Amino acid sequence: MGGRMGFGGGKSFGFGGMGGFGGKGGMGGGGATVFVRGFDFGTTEQQLRAYLGMAGKILKVNVVGQGEAEVTYRTSAEAEAALGLDKSVIPGNSRFIDVIVAGQGGKGGFKGKKGGKGGGANDPPGSGRVFVRGFDFGTTEEQLKAYLGMFGRILKVDWRGKGEAEVVFQTSAEAAAALTLDKSVMPGNSRFIDVTTAGGGGAGFGGGGNDPPGSGRIFVRGFDFGTSEEELVSHLSSVGTIMKLKWAGKGEAEVVYSTQAEAAAAMSLNKSRIAGNTRFIDVIPKESE
């Protein structure tokens, strides 16, 4: 390997320091973890393992969001070698990836205030919300507002993760206009951003409040953004009766079954594909509310 693809890339990553794997988050459980983001949404775990496995033996891949994963290597030396893949491109992908020590905010740190759970439930009437991802980690709330604000008045910015945010415009028309910034590059950034309509594929059902007695709750993520509520329910109801559905973000939802046994049975749908989707879903147990 050579050039940008080669390990090390001219960088120095010492152990035990702020940039190494001796601190909290990067090391633990008999391995060392890196955070990877920016790969195409359809990228499979097998593709990640094949590419990142060039640096060493991978113990675990934990997909934490759309185009994001935490990868645990057997040794800190192997994880350090993986940092050399920063700004390289996985074969078949259209954009480069960021590879950093897990638990760190990347260049410049993670700035801006975290928002609430969001999802649009408490947004002002007539407002519109978009989901933005892919901007550099050091990007500030002020920079986001300056760039996206070209299309209207921004009421708030809800941070969702590293390089991800939901932005609320005063009107739905302004939010729709902001979608034209999809695949554009913010001034000073090194990569293009994705701008999509925020929220899930439906309004959800079952209401708020506590889960019914004896019920079981799961968290589902990874389905295609355009997946409808009906498609999601159709797939997940094959193992039981769904009492409540709450959209949690892009490609994410929480689902409550009538019994804990049904929720446990839903675990069998982990790594399955909803009809018409391009990627598999993760199904994870969640405590009832």
mmCIF file of C-alpha atoms in Angstrom:
data_model
loop_
_atom_site.group_PDB
_atom_site.id
_atom_site.type_symbol
_atom_site.label_atom_id
_atom_site.label_comp_id
_atom_site.label_asym_id
_atom_site.label_seq_id
_atom_site.Cartn_x
_atom_site.Cartn_y
_atom_site.Cartn_z
ATOM 1 C CA MET A 1 0.000 0.000 0.000
ATOM 2 C CA GLY A 2 1.165 3.526 -0.640
ATOM 3 C CA GLY A 3 0.146 7.150 -0.733
ATOM 4 C CA ARG A 4 -3.094 8.004 0.991
ATOM 5 C CA MET A 5 -3.960 4.364 1.393
ATOM 6 C CA GLY A 6 -0.797 3.445 3.245
ATOM 7 C CA PHE A 7 -0.774 2.998 7.005
ATOM 8 C CA GLY A 8 0.572 5.887 9.002
ATOM 9 C CA GLY A 9 0.132 8.459 6.252
ATOM 10 C CA GLY A 10 2.967 10.522 7.704
ATOM 11 C CA LYS A 11 1.084 10.923 10.977
ATOM 12 C CA SER A 12 2.319 9.997 14.406
ATOM 13 C CA PHE A 13 -0.051 8.326 16.865
ATOM 14 C CA GLY A 14 1.626 7.592 20.170
ATOM 15 C CA PHE A 15 -0.051 5.402 22.757
ATOM 16 C CA GLY A 16 -1.278 6.844 26.034
ATOM 17 C CA GLY A 17 -1.538 10.436 24.805
ATOM 18 C CA MET A 18 -4.542 12.395 23.687
ATOM 19 C CA GLY A 19 -4.275 10.933 20.208
ATOM 20 C CA GLY A 20 -3.515 7.331 21.158
ATOM 21 C CA PHE A 21 -5.390 4.379 22.604
ATOM 22 C CA GLY A 22 -4.384 4.623 26.247
ATOM 23 C CA GLY A 23 -7.345 6.781 27.222
ATOM 24 C CA LYS A 24 -10.995 6.174 27.908
ATOM 25 C CA GLY A 25 -13.050 5.144 24.908
ATOM 26 C CA GLY A 26 -10.235 3.944 22.670
ATOM 27 C CA MET A 27 -9.170 0.986 24.762
ATOM 28 C CA GLY A 28 -11.045 -1.642 26.687
ATOM 29 C CA GLY A 29 -12.499 -5.130 26.654
ATOM 30 C CA GLY A 30 -9.254 -6.670 25.403
ATOM 31 C CA GLY A 31 -9.027 -4.558 22.254
ATOM 32 C CA ALA A 32 -8.749 -1.056 20.836
ATOM 33 C CA THR A 33 -11.538 0.742 18.992
ATOM 34 C CA VAL A 34 -11.598 3.247 16.142
ATOM 35 C CA PHE A 35 -14.561 5.291 14.922
ATOM 36 C CA VAL A 36 -15.231 5.213 11.189
ATOM 37 C CA ARG A 37 -17.665 7.476 9.371
ATOM 38 C CA GLY A 38 -18.499 8.636 5.873
ATOM 39 C CA PHE A 39 -18.865 5.327 4.035
ATOM 40 C CA ASP A 40 -21.793 4.949 1.639
ATOM 41 C CA PHE A 41 -25.100 3.954 3.238
ATOM 42 C CA GLY A 42 -25.269 0.631 1.383
ATOM 43 C CA THR A 43 -21.839 -0.506 2.623
ATOM 44 C CA THR A 44 -22.096 -3.889 4.366
ATOM 45 C CA GLU A 45 -20.335 -5.094 7.487
ATOM 46 C CA GLN A 46 -18.469 -7.575 5.305
ATOM 47 C CA GLN A 47 -17.110 -4.728 3.147
ATOM 48 C CA LEU A 48 -16.016 -2.830 6.249
ATOM 49 C CA ARG A 49 -14.276 -5.893 7.644
ATOM 50 C CA ALA A 50 -12.558 -6.659 4.352
ATOM 51 C CA TYR A 51 -11.217 -3.126 3.972
ATOM 52 C CA LEU A 52 -10.375 -2.235 7.562
ATOM 53 C CA GLY A 53 -9.111 -5.750 8.207
ATOM 54 C CA MET A 54 -6.002 -4.849 6.213
ATOM 55 C CA ALA A 55 -4.773 -3.185 9.405
ATOM 56 C CA GLY A 56 -5.245 -6.222 11.657
ATOM 57 C CA LYS A 57 -7.690 -8.685 13.192
ATOM 58 C CA ILE A 58 -11.122 -7.165 13.810
ATOM 59 C CA LEU A 59 -12.941 -8.447 16.882
ATOM 60 C CA LYS A 60 -16.174 -6.517 16.464
ATOM 61 C CA VAL A 61 -17.977 -4.050 14.191
ATOM 62 C CA ASN A 62 -20.694 -1.969 15.857
ATOM 63 C CA VAL A 63 -22.754 0.039 13.354
ATOM 64 C CA VAL A 64 -23.790 3.144 15.300
ATOM 65 C CA GLY A 65 -25.597 5.124 12.604
ATOM 66 C CA GLN A 66 -25.991 5.715 8.886
ATOM 67 C CA GLY A 67 -22.487 5.515 7.437
ATOM 68 C CA GLU A 68 -20.876 5.221 10.885
ATOM 69 C CA ALA A 69 -19.346 2.354 12.839
ATOM 70 C CA GLU A 70 -17.033 1.545 15.726
ATOM 71 C CA VAL A 71 -14.457 -1.105 14.870
ATOM 72 C CA THR A 72 -12.603 -2.991 17.588
ATOM 73 C CA TYR A 73 -9.207 -4.502 16.820
ATOM 74 C CA ARG A 74 -7.387 -7.171 18.805
ATOM 75 C CA THR A 75 -4.467 -4.880 19.672
ATOM 76 C CA SER A 76 -3.838 -1.161 19.990
ATOM 77 C CA ALA A 77 -1.058 -1.474 17.415
ATOM 78 C CA GLU A 78 -3.553 -2.756 14.841
ATOM 79 C CA ALA A 79 -5.999 0.036 15.694
ATOM 80 C CA GLU A 80 -3.174 2.561 15.306
ATOM 81 C CA ALA A 81 -2.414 1.120 11.880
ATOM 82 C CA ALA A 82 -6.081 1.562 10.921
ATOM 83 C CA LEU A 83 -5.740 5.308 11.483
ATOM 84 C CA GLY A 84 -3.602 5.306 8.347
ATOM 85 C CA LEU A 85 -6.793 4.605 6.381
ATOM 86 C CA ASP A 86 -8.164 8.020 7.313
ATOM 87 C CA LYS A 87 -9.278 9.932 4.180
ATOM 88 C CA SER A 88 -9.101 6.798 2.007
ATOM 89 C CA VAL A 89 -11.964 5.332 -0.042
ATOM 90 C CA ILE A 90 -13.494 1.879 0.455
ATOM 91 C CA PRO A 91 -13.652 0.086 -2.929
ATOM 92 C CA GLY A 92 -16.971 0.829 -4.598
ATOM 93 C CA ASN A 93 -17.705 3.857 -2.387
ATOM 94 C CA SER A 94 -18.108 7.413 -3.655
ATOM 95 C CA ARG A 95 -16.502 9.350 -0.784
ATOM 96 C CA PHE A 96 -13.598 9.018 1.618
ATOM 97 C CA ILE A 97 -13.909 7.848 5.211
ATOM 98 C CA ASP A 98 -12.761 9.412 8.470
ATOM 99 C CA VAL A 99 -10.969 7.046 10.860
ATOM 100 C CA ILE A 100 -10.254 8.380 14.356
ATOM 101 C CA VAL A 101 -9.689 7.075 17.878
ATOM 102 C CA ALA A 102 -13.109 6.125 19.279
ATOM 103 C CA GLY A 103 -14.472 8.551 21.844
ATOM 104 C CA GLN A 104 -12.703 11.573 20.410
ATOM 105 C CA GLY A 105 -14.320 14.350 18.440
ATOM 106 C CA GLY A 106 -11.918 14.478 15.524
ATOM 107 C CA LYS A 107 -10.327 17.648 14.269
ATOM 108 C CA GLY A 108 -11.224 20.619 16.340
ATOM 109 C CA GLY A 109 -13.381 18.583 18.674
ATOM 110 C CA PHE A 110 -17.150 18.269 18.609
ATOM 111 C CA LYS A 111 -18.565 21.745 18.906
ATOM 112 C CA GLY A 112 -22.024 23.130 19.301
ATOM 113 C CA LYS A 113 -24.783 22.395 21.771
ATOM 114 C CA LYS A 114 -26.504 19.070 21.736
ATOM 115 C CA GLY A 115 -30.169 19.319 21.070
ATOM 116 C CA GLY A 116 -32.998 17.345 22.552
ATOM 117 C CA LYS A 117 -34.350 14.106 21.195
ATOM 118 C CA GLY A 118 -36.066 16.143 18.522
ATOM 119 C CA GLY A 119 -37.802 14.369 15.682
ATOM 120 C CA GLY A 120 -40.017 17.386 15.000
ATOM 121 C CA ALA A 121 -42.713 16.734 17.621
ATOM 122 C CA ASN A 122 -42.158 20.092 19.336
ATOM 123 C CA ASP A 123 -41.240 22.171 16.292
ATOM 124 C CA PRO A 124 -43.312 25.326 15.697
ATOM 125 C CA PRO A 125 -46.338 24.970 13.367
ATOM 126 C CA GLY A 126 -45.397 25.447 9.723
ATOM 127 C CA SER A 127 -41.671 24.897 10.309
ATOM 128 C CA GLY A 128 -39.532 22.400 8.408
ATOM 129 C CA ARG A 129 -36.670 20.148 9.504
ATOM 130 C CA VAL A 130 -33.740 18.750 7.495
ATOM 131 C CA PHE A 131 -31.074 16.211 8.401
ATOM 132 C CA VAL A 132 -27.474 17.139 7.547
ATOM 133 C CA ARG A 133 -24.490 14.792 7.720
ATOM 134 C CA GLY A 134 -20.935 14.597 6.465
ATOM 135 C CA PHE A 135 -19.551 17.971 7.524
ATOM 136 C CA ASP A 136 -16.095 18.065 9.141
ATOM 137 C CA PHE A 137 -16.022 17.279 12.853
ATOM 138 C CA GLY A 138 -14.771 20.742 13.842
ATOM 139 C CA THR A 139 -17.667 22.521 12.125
ATOM 140 C CA THR A 140 -19.466 24.906 14.503
ATOM 141 C CA GLU A 141 -23.142 25.709 14.873
ATOM 142 C CA GLU A 142 -22.409 29.199 13.561
ATOM 143 C CA GLN A 143 -20.886 27.766 10.374
ATOM 144 C CA LEU A 144 -23.888 25.506 9.835
ATOM 145 C CA LYS A 145 -26.297 28.388 10.315
ATOM 146 C CA ALA A 146 -24.316 30.667 8.004
ATOM 147 C CA TYR A 147 -24.276 28.092 5.185
ATOM 148 C CA LEU A 148 -27.752 26.590 5.495
ATOM 149 C CA GLY A 149 -29.266 29.945 6.410
ATOM 150 C CA MET A 150 -28.942 31.058 2.797
ATOM 151 C CA PHE A 151 -32.388 29.590 2.278
ATOM 152 C CA GLY A 152 -34.228 30.991 5.264
ATOM 153 C CA ARG A 153 -34.378 31.633 8.985
ATOM 154 C CA ILE A 154 -33.007 28.798 11.130
ATOM 155 C CA LEU A 155 -34.837 28.378 14.440
ATOM 156 C CA LYS A 156 -32.586 25.737 15.996
ATOM 157 C CA VAL A 157 -29.870 23.153 15.393
ATOM 158 C CA ASP A 158 -30.134 19.733 17.080
ATOM 159 C CA TRP A 159 -26.786 17.910 17.076
ATOM 160 C CA ARG A 160 -27.192 14.191 16.408
ATOM 161 C CA GLY A 161 -23.631 12.873 16.416
ATOM 162 C CA LYS A 162 -20.203 13.393 14.907
ATOM 163 C CA GLY A 163 -20.751 15.418 11.745
ATOM 164 C CA GLU A 164 -24.541 15.146 11.961
ATOM 165 C CA ALA A 165 -27.315 17.588 12.865
ATOM 166 C CA GLU A 166 -30.989 18.311 12.337
ATOM 167 C CA VAL A 167 -31.760 21.890 11.345
ATOM 168 C CA VAL A 168 -35.179 23.490 11.830
ATOM 169 C CA PHE A 169 -36.249 26.248 9.430
ATOM 170 C CA GLN A 170 -39.063 28.710 10.092
ATOM 171 C CA THR A 171 -41.098 27.364 7.165
ATOM 172 C CA SER A 172 -41.365 24.042 5.359
ATOM 173 C CA ALA A 173 -40.692 25.877 2.080
ATOM 174 C CA GLU A 174 -37.324 27.081 3.410
ATOM 175 C CA ALA A 175 -36.477 23.535 4.512
ATOM 176 C CA ALA A 176 -37.389 22.205 1.071
ATOM 177 C CA ALA A 177 -35.140 24.824 -0.550
ATOM 178 C CA ALA A 178 -32.241 23.747 1.702
ATOM 179 C CA LEU A 179 -32.395 20.264 0.137
ATOM 180 C CA THR A 180 -30.708 21.779 -2.932
ATOM 181 C CA LEU A 181 -27.499 21.921 -0.851
ATOM 182 C CA ASP A 182 -27.297 18.125 -0.908
ATOM 183 C CA LYS A 183 -23.850 17.007 -2.126
ATOM 184 C CA SER A 184 -22.427 20.537 -1.772
ATOM 185 C CA VAL A 185 -19.315 21.473 0.241
ATOM 186 C CA MET A 186 -19.400 23.969 3.096
ATOM 187 C CA PRO A 187 -16.682 26.667 2.968
ATOM 188 C CA GLY A 188 -13.565 25.385 4.693
ATOM 189 C CA ASN A 189 -14.767 21.767 4.711
ATOM 190 C CA SER A 190 -13.036 18.923 2.923
ATOM 191 C CA ARG A 191 -16.043 16.831 1.860
ATOM 192 C CA PHE A 192 -19.614 17.191 0.629
ATOM 193 C CA ILE A 193 -22.652 17.028 2.889
ATOM 194 C CA ASP A 194 -25.865 15.030 2.622
ATOM 195 C CA VAL A 195 -29.029 17.065 3.172
ATOM 196 C CA THR A 196 -32.276 15.090 3.431
ATOM 197 C CA THR A 197 -35.725 15.545 4.894
ATOM 198 C CA ALA A 198 -35.551 14.814 8.638
ATOM 199 C CA GLY A 199 -37.769 12.352 10.425
ATOM 200 C CA GLY A 200 -38.910 8.878 9.655
ATOM 201 C CA GLY A 201 -41.308 7.496 7.108
ATOM 202 C CA GLY A 202 -44.449 8.132 9.171
ATOM 203 C CA ALA A 203 -45.941 9.712 12.252
ATOM 204 C CA GLY A 204 -45.688 6.675 14.480
ATOM 205 C CA PHE A 205 -48.570 5.351 16.572
ATOM 206 C CA GLY A 206 -49.467 4.135 20.052
ATOM 207 C CA GLY A 207 -48.988 7.466 21.804
ATOM 208 C CA GLY A 208 -46.557 8.373 24.567
ATOM 209 C CA GLY A 209 -46.583 7.387 28.214
ATOM 210 C CA ASN A 210 -45.468 4.119 29.760
ATOM 211 C CA ASP A 211 -45.401 0.887 27.765
ATOM 212 C CA PRO A 212 -48.286 -1.529 28.448
ATOM 213 C CA PRO A 213 -47.633 -4.084 31.257
ATOM 214 C CA GLY A 214 -45.867 -7.194 29.989
ATOM 215 C CA SER A 215 -44.868 -5.582 26.695
ATOM 216 C CA GLY A 216 -41.375 -5.570 25.178
ATOM 217 C CA ARG A 217 -39.477 -2.826 23.354
ATOM 218 C CA ILE A 218 -36.810 -3.053 20.630
ATOM 219 C CA PHE A 219 -34.700 -0.547 18.705
ATOM 220 C CA VAL A 220 -34.430 -0.937 14.926
ATOM 221 C CA ARG A 221 -31.921 0.901 12.726
ATOM 222 C CA GLY A 222 -30.317 0.733 9.311
ATOM 223 C CA PHE A 223 -33.363 0.596 7.037
ATOM 224 C CA ASP A 224 -33.439 2.808 3.945
ATOM 225 C CA PHE A 225 -34.514 6.413 4.534
ATOM 226 C CA GLY A 226 -37.541 6.119 2.252
ATOM 227 C CA THR A 227 -38.982 3.125 4.117
ATOM 228 C CA SER A 228 -42.624 3.755 5.012
ATOM 229 C CA GLU A 229 -44.319 3.025 8.314
ATOM 230 C CA GLU A 230 -46.402 0.339 6.615
ATOM 231 C CA GLU A 231 -43.310 -1.418 5.223
ATOM 232 C CA LEU A 232 -41.597 -1.359 8.618
ATOM 233 C CA VAL A 233 -44.649 -2.677 10.465
ATOM 234 C CA SER A 234 -45.254 -5.347 7.832
ATOM 235 C CA HIS A 235 -41.719 -6.687 8.271
ATOM 236 C CA LEU A 236 -41.580 -6.546 12.063
ATOM 237 C CA SER A 237 -45.104 -7.802 12.738
ATOM 238 C CA SER A 238 -44.171 -11.223 11.375
ATOM 239 C CA VAL A 239 -43.116 -12.151 14.943
ATOM 240 C CA GLY A 240 -45.880 -10.511 16.964
ATOM 241 C CA THR A 241 -48.372 -7.721 17.552
ATOM 242 C CA ILE A 242 -46.944 -4.202 17.483
ATOM 243 C CA MET A 243 -48.549 -1.875 20.031
ATOM 244 C CA LYS A 244 -46.478 1.280 19.508
ATOM 245 C CA LEU A 245 -44.014 2.661 16.979
ATOM 246 C CA LYS A 246 -41.891 5.757 17.523
ATOM 247 C CA TRP A 247 -39.569 7.159 14.860
ATOM 248 C CA ALA A 248 -36.179 7.922 16.442
ATOM 249 C CA GLY A 249 -34.252 9.392 13.504
ATOM 250 C CA LYS A 250 -33.219 8.702 9.923
ATOM 251 C CA GLY A 251 -33.549 4.951 9.417
ATOM 252 C CA GLU A 252 -34.257 4.375 13.120
ATOM 253 C CA ALA A 253 -37.339 3.488 15.177
ATOM 254 C CA GLU A 254 -38.414 2.077 18.530
ATOM 255 C CA VAL A 255 -41.074 -0.616 18.425
ATOM 256 C CA VAL A 256 -43.174 -1.988 21.304
ATOM 257 C CA TYR A 257 -44.618 -5.521 21.065
ATOM 258 C CA SER A 258 -47.570 -6.753 23.116
ATOM 259 C CA THR A 259 -45.377 -9.255 25.002
ATOM 260 C CA GLN A 260 -41.726 -9.582 25.986
ATOM 261 C CA ALA A 261 -41.648 -12.955 24.239
ATOM 262 C CA GLU A 262 -42.596 -11.288 20.946
ATOM 263 C CA ALA A 263 -39.890 -8.655 21.425
ATOM 264 C CA ALA A 264 -37.383 -11.458 22.064
ATOM 265 C CA ALA A 265 -38.575 -13.217 18.903
ATOM 266 C CA ALA A 266 -37.936 -9.999 16.961
ATOM 267 C CA MET A 267 -34.221 -10.532 17.610
ATOM 268 C CA SER A 268 -34.398 -13.199 14.903
ATOM 269 C CA LEU A 269 -34.956 -10.367 12.413
ATOM 270 C CA ASN A 270 -31.521 -8.898 13.168
ATOM 271 C CA LYS A 271 -29.501 -8.612 9.943
ATOM 272 C CA SER A 272 -32.622 -9.240 7.843
ATOM 273 C CA ARG A 273 -33.754 -6.965 4.982
ATOM 274 C CA ILE A 274 -37.066 -5.187 4.642
ATOM 275 C CA ALA A 275 -38.566 -5.847 1.206
ATOM 276 C CA GLY A 276 -37.195 -3.352 -1.304
ATOM 277 C CA ASN A 277 -34.391 -2.131 0.990
ATOM 278 C CA THR A 278 -30.714 -2.140 0.021
ATOM 279 C CA ARG A 279 -29.214 -2.964 3.433
ATOM 280 C CA PHE A 280 -29.926 -5.138 6.434
ATOM 281 C CA ILE A 281 -31.392 -3.872 9.712
ATOM 282 C CA ASP A 282 -30.042 -4.065 13.246
ATOM 283 C CA VAL A 283 -32.580 -5.155 15.866
ATOM 284 C CA ILE A 284 -31.490 -4.440 19.431
ATOM 285 C CA PRO A 285 -33.255 -5.063 22.789
ATOM 286 C CA LYS A 286 -34.339 -1.905 24.604
ATOM 287 C CA GLU A 287 -35.688 -1.343 28.102
ATOM 288 C CA SER A 288 -39.393 -0.577 28.325
ATOM 289 C CA GLU A 289 -40.460 2.947 29.161
#
